[in-house]
C-alpha cells in the first residue's frame, strides 16, 4: 500500500477551527480525495484523470471574488491584522503578491479540479522557498504522478473555472451571512415603506418586516453562540500527548500524536494543525537558545517558537521531550544557535491583551461588518412604525412589538462590546 500524502487546512481561528481539524486533500493509492468539515470524503480524481498542476500568485487569488455568489470572503482573501510579527513593507507586500505561491491548481481534461490556497495551509513564518514542501503540496503532486507546469493565461474563463473549485471551507457560513444581511435589509426597507405610506396596523408589511427582523437576528445570534461554544470548549487530546505551555494563558498547549501535532492558543482563539510523523510531517524538534524548530524528515521547517515561551526552563524541555517520544518525534538540543528572525515563528502568548480583533468578522461569528447594527436597525424601525402616532396596536400587534424589542435588546450587548474592545485595544479610536 502506498503512503498517503496530504495537504491540510492548517490554521483555524474562531469559526474556522473546524476547517483546521477536518479539511484534508489526500492522495492515497493513486486517488485524490477531499475531506470536508461535515460531508463525506469526495473523490476528485485518479492518477489517470489528473493531467496537470500549476501555481497562482496571491494577486491572482484575490481576483477570484465573484459577486454575488462569492462576496469578499475575507477569511481567505483579506490580509489579517498582524499583531505578532513585524509589519511588512509596501515593497514586501508587492513581492508577495507577485510570488507564485498563492495557490496550487490541479487540473483534469475538463479543466481545474481543485484550487488550494496556501494562505491557510501553512503556519506563520515559513520561508517562501519552502512553501511547496512545508505544505505537503510537493509530495502530493509527486504521489499523483504530476509535475508543476506553467499555468494557462488567467483570462475571464480560466479565472471563473479556478474560482469555482477554490477550496473554501466557509461556504455555508458565507451563505448564512448573505441570508442574514438580505433579511435585515429587506425588513428595514419594508418598515420604511410602511411608514412613508403612513400605513397603520394591521397592515401586512409590519408583520412581514417583523418576521424578517426576527429571522435575521436569530441567524446572527446563532453564529455568535456557535462561536462561543466552539472557542470555550477545550480541544480533546484524542490519544495525543499534551504539553502545557508554562507561564502563558491557561489552555495554551501543544498536542503531539503520530498523525497530528496541534498548537492550541485559546487567547486567539485558534488552533494550528500540523502533520505528524506518520503523515510525513513533524519528525524532529530542535531546541535552540533563541528558537525551537519543528521539522520534517527532509529538514524542512514546519513551525518555529521562541524558546523562552515554549521551554523557559530545563524541566520544561524534559516534559516536552517525554511528550514527543510518545508520538515518535525526536528531540535534539544545541543543534543550532541562530538568533531569532523577526516575523518567523508562532507566538504562544498574546502581545496586546486579547487578540480577538485579529479574527475576521466571519471567524468571530459576526457574519460581516456591522451586521449586528443592521439587525438592531431593522428591529428599531419596526418599533417606530408600530408605536408611531398613527398606530393602532391590538393584541397581536403587541406580540410584534415584543418581538422587535427582544431583537433590539439581543444585539445591543454585542454592539457595545465591540465598541468597548476596540476602544481599549486601539486608544484614540
mmCIF file of N, CA and C in Angstrom, residues 12-15 17 21 84 227-235 242-255 262-273 346-351 353-359 363:
data_model
loop_
_atom_site.group_PDB
_atom_site.id
_atom_site.type_symbol
_atom_site.label_atom_id
_atom_site.label_comp_id
_atom_site.label_asym_id
_atom_site.label_seq_id
_atom_site.Cartn_x
_atom_site.Cartn_y
_atom_site.Cartn_z
ATOM 1 N N UNK A 12 -6.683 27.559 11.947
ATOM 2 C CA UNK A 12 -8.097 27.819 12.196
ATOM 3 C C UNK A 12 -8.264 28.776 13.353
ATOM 4 N N UNK A 13 -9.082 29.811 13.167
ATOM 5 C CA UNK A 13 -9.394 30.754 14.230
ATOM 6 C C UNK A 13 -10.902 30.932 14.301
ATOM 7 N N UNK A 14 -11.437 30.947 15.514
ATOM 8 C CA UNK A 14 -12.873 31.135 15.667
ATOM 9 C C UNK A 14 -13.654 30.067 14.942
ATOM 10 N N UNK A 15 -14.600 30.479 14.112
ATOM 11 C CA UNK A 15 -15.458 29.535 13.411
ATOM 12 C C UNK A 15 -14.740 28.798 12.278
ATOM 13 N N UNK A 17 -12.012 27.080 12.968
ATOM 14 C CA UNK A 17 -11.304 25.988 13.650
ATOM 15 C C UNK A 17 -11.712 24.624 13.100
ATOM 16 N N UNK A 21 -9.375 21.311 11.700
ATOM 17 C CA UNK A 21 -9.495 19.977 12.288
ATOM 18 C C UNK A 21 -9.826 18.909 11.246
ATOM 19 N N UNK A 84 1.569 39.856 15.810
ATOM 20 C CA UNK A 84 2.627 39.054 16.382
ATOM 21 C C UNK A 84 3.896 39.032 15.550
ATOM 22 N N UNK A 227 -19.868 30.381 17.907
ATOM 23 C CA UNK A 227 -18.508 30.843 18.171
ATOM 24 C C UNK A 227 -18.138 30.639 19.639
ATOM 25 N N UNK A 228 -19.022 31.027 20.536
ATOM 26 C CA UNK A 228 -18.727 30.894 21.970
ATOM 27 C C UNK A 228 -18.611 29.429 22.365
ATOM 28 N N UNK A 229 -19.505 28.595 21.824
ATOM 29 C CA UNK A 229 -19.473 27.176 22.161
ATOM 30 C C UNK A 229 -18.194 26.517 21.657
ATOM 31 N N UNK A 230 -17.764 26.888 20.449
ATOM 32 C CA UNK A 230 -16.577 26.286 19.855
ATOM 33 C C UNK A 230 -15.303 26.740 20.557
ATOM 34 N N UNK A 231 -15.207 28.019 20.845
ATOM 35 C CA UNK A 231 -13.963 28.554 21.389
ATOM 36 C C UNK A 231 -13.833 28.368 22.897
ATOM 37 N N UNK A 232 -14.902 28.049 23.578
ATOM 38 C CA UNK A 232 -14.822 27.842 25.027
ATOM 39 C C UNK A 232 -14.824 26.371 25.423
ATOM 40 N N UNK A 233 -14.839 25.499 24.429
ATOM 41 C CA UNK A 233 -14.757 24.063 24.694
ATOM 42 C C UNK A 233 -13.336 23.591 24.432
ATOM 43 N N UNK A 234 -12.616 23.121 25.449
ATOM 44 C CA UNK A 234 -11.224 22.691 25.242
ATOM 45 C C UNK A 234 -11.138 21.551 24.240
ATOM 46 N N UNK A 235 -10.059 21.560 23.451
ATOM 47 C CA UNK A 235 -9.830 20.508 22.469
ATOM 48 C C UNK A 235 -9.443 19.221 23.175
ATOM 49 N N UNK A 242 -0.038 15.668 25.670
ATOM 50 C CA UNK A 242 -0.310 17.093 25.863
ATOM 51 C C UNK A 242 0.838 17.751 26.614
ATOM 52 N N UNK A 243 1.369 18.827 26.036
ATOM 53 C CA UNK A 243 2.388 19.638 26.689
ATOM 54 C C UNK A 243 1.787 21.011 26.960
ATOM 55 N N UNK A 244 1.572 21.337 28.229
ATOM 56 C CA UNK A 244 1.024 22.633 28.617
ATOM 57 C C UNK A 244 2.139 23.676 28.622
ATOM 58 N N UNK A 245 1.937 24.748 27.869
ATOM 59 C CA UNK A 245 2.949 25.799 27.765
ATOM 60 C C UNK A 245 3.003 26.563 29.073
ATOM 61 N N UNK A 246 4.170 26.643 29.717
ATOM 62 C CA UNK A 246 4.260 27.303 31.028
ATOM 63 C C UNK A 246 4.207 28.822 30.909
ATOM 64 N N UNK A 247 3.591 29.452 31.905
ATOM 65 C CA UNK A 247 3.609 30.904 32.004
ATOM 66 C C UNK A 247 2.714 31.648 31.041
ATOM 67 N N UNK A 248 1.950 30.956 30.237
ATOM 68 C CA UNK A 248 1.091 31.621 29.267
ATOM 69 C C UNK A 248 -0.368 31.606 29.707
ATOM 70 N N UNK A 249 -1.254 31.883 28.757
ATOM 71 C CA UNK A 249 -2.683 31.846 29.015
ATOM 72 C C UNK A 249 -3.105 30.405 29.264
ATOM 73 N N UNK A 250 -3.951 30.202 30.267
ATOM 74 C CA UNK A 250 -4.412 28.859 30.592
ATOM 75 C C UNK A 250 -5.023 28.190 29.370
ATOM 76 N N UNK A 251 -4.634 26.945 29.129
ATOM 77 C CA UNK A 251 -5.137 26.198 27.990
ATOM 78 C C UNK A 251 -4.234 26.236 26.783
ATOM 79 N N UNK A 252 -3.179 27.080 26.803
ATOM 80 C CA UNK A 252 -2.227 27.105 25.699
ATOM 81 C C UNK A 252 -1.362 25.850 25.774
ATOM 82 N N UNK A 253 -1.358 25.062 24.723
ATOM 83 C CA UNK A 253 -0.682 23.766 24.775
ATOM 84 C C UNK A 253 -0.303 23.289 23.384
ATOM 85 N N UNK A 254 0.607 22.323 23.374
ATOM 86 C CA UNK A 254 0.959 21.576 22.172
ATOM 87 C C UNK A 254 0.563 20.136 22.396
ATOM 88 N N UNK A 255 -0.113 19.534 21.415
ATOM 89 C CA UNK A 255 -0.526 18.141 21.491
ATOM 90 C C UNK A 255 0.214 17.364 20.404
ATOM 91 N N UNK A 262 -0.701 19.502 17.212
ATOM 92 C CA UNK A 262 -1.681 20.588 17.312
ATOM 93 C C UNK A 262 -1.179 21.654 18.279
ATOM 94 N N UNK A 263 -1.239 22.901 17.836
ATOM 95 C CA UNK A 263 -0.908 24.051 18.681
ATOM 96 C C UNK A 263 -2.230 24.727 19.053
ATOM 97 N N UNK A 264 -2.551 24.755 20.343
ATOM 98 C CA UNK A 264 -3.810 25.331 20.819
ATOM 99 C C UNK A 264 -3.504 26.668 21.488
ATOM 100 N N UNK A 265 -4.092 27.728 20.953
ATOM 101 C CA UNK A 265 -3.907 29.064 21.519
ATOM 102 C C UNK A 265 -5.280 29.663 21.817
ATOM 103 N N UNK A 266 -5.799 29.456 23.029
ATOM 104 C CA UNK A 266 -7.169 29.873 23.337
ATOM 105 C C UNK A 266 -7.377 31.378 23.339
ATOM 106 N N UNK A 267 -6.303 32.159 23.491
ATOM 107 C CA UNK A 267 -6.474 33.610 23.521
ATOM 108 C C UNK A 267 -6.703 34.188 22.128
ATOM 109 N N UNK A 268 -6.436 33.411 21.046
ATOM 110 C CA UNK A 268 -6.627 33.957 19.696
ATOM 111 C C UNK A 268 -8.098 34.164 19.350
ATOM 112 N N UNK A 269 -8.988 33.245 19.508
ATOM 113 C CA UNK A 269 -8.818 31.829 19.842
ATOM 114 C C UNK A 269 -8.561 31.029 18.560
ATOM 115 N N UNK A 270 -7.593 30.110 18.601
ATOM 116 C CA UNK A 270 -7.286 29.391 17.379
ATOM 117 C C UNK A 270 -6.473 28.147 17.614
ATOM 118 N N UNK A 271 -6.359 27.348 16.560
ATOM 119 C CA UNK A 271 -5.591 26.108 16.583
ATOM 120 C C UNK A 271 -4.780 26.005 15.296
ATOM 121 N N UNK A 272 -3.610 25.398 15.391
ATOM 122 C CA UNK A 272 -2.760 25.117 14.231
ATOM 123 C C UNK A 272 -2.551 23.609 14.188
ATOM 124 N N UNK A 273 -2.955 22.985 13.088
ATOM 125 C CA UNK A 273 -2.853 21.538 12.923
ATOM 126 C C UNK A 273 -1.747 21.217 11.920
ATOM 127 N N UNK A 346 5.762 31.314 15.561
ATOM 128 C CA UNK A 346 4.401 31.429 16.071
ATOM 129 C C UNK A 346 4.462 31.766 17.549
ATOM 130 N N UNK A 347 3.793 32.832 17.932
ATOM 131 C CA UNK A 347 3.804 33.243 19.337
ATOM 132 C C UNK A 347 2.855 32.374 20.144
ATOM 133 N N UNK A 348 3.197 32.181 21.408
ATOM 134 C CA UNK A 348 2.387 31.378 22.314
ATOM 135 C C UNK A 348 1.789 32.219 23.427
ATOM 136 N N UNK A 349 1.967 33.527 23.343
ATOM 137 C CA UNK A 349 1.380 34.439 24.320
ATOM 138 C C UNK A 349 0.863 35.674 23.584
ATOM 139 N N UNK A 350 -0.219 36.267 24.065
ATOM 140 C CA UNK A 350 -0.749 37.454 23.389
ATOM 141 C C UNK A 350 0.185 38.642 23.549
ATOM 142 N N UNK A 351 0.176 39.511 22.536
ATOM 143 C CA UNK A 351 1.032 40.690 22.563
ATOM 144 C C UNK A 351 0.278 41.894 23.095
ATOM 145 N N UNK A 353 -2.892 42.174 24.840
ATOM 146 C CA UNK A 353 -4.095 41.700 25.520
ATOM 147 C C UNK A 353 -4.796 40.644 24.702
ATOM 148 N N UNK A 354 -6.109 40.685 24.665
ATOM 149 C CA UNK A 354 -6.883 39.732 23.882
ATOM 150 C C UNK A 354 -6.793 40.108 22.411
ATOM 151 N N UNK A 355 -6.371 39.172 21.582
ATOM 152 C CA UNK A 355 -6.221 39.450 20.153
ATOM 153 C C UNK A 355 -7.431 39.002 19.361
ATOM 154 N N UNK A 356 -8.610 39.032 19.965
ATOM 155 C CA UNK A 356 -9.817 38.618 19.256
ATOM 156 C C UNK A 356 -10.030 39.473 18.007
ATOM 157 N N UNK A 357 -9.555 40.734 18.026
ATOM 158 C CA UNK A 357 -9.749 41.588 16.858
ATOM 159 C C UNK A 357 -8.877 41.170 15.697
ATOM 160 N N UNK A 358 -8.007 40.170 15.889
ATOM 161 C CA UNK A 358 -7.286 39.594 14.773
ATOM 162 C C UNK A 358 -8.157 38.691 13.935
ATOM 163 N N UNK A 359 -9.326 38.309 14.449
ATOM 164 C CA UNK A 359 -10.256 37.475 13.708
ATOM 165 C C UNK A 359 -11.029 38.311 12.704
ATOM 166 N N UNK A 363 -15.063 34.743 11.055
ATOM 167 C CA UNK A 363 -14.494 33.843 12.047
ATOM 168 C C UNK A 363 -15.018 34.125 13.436
#
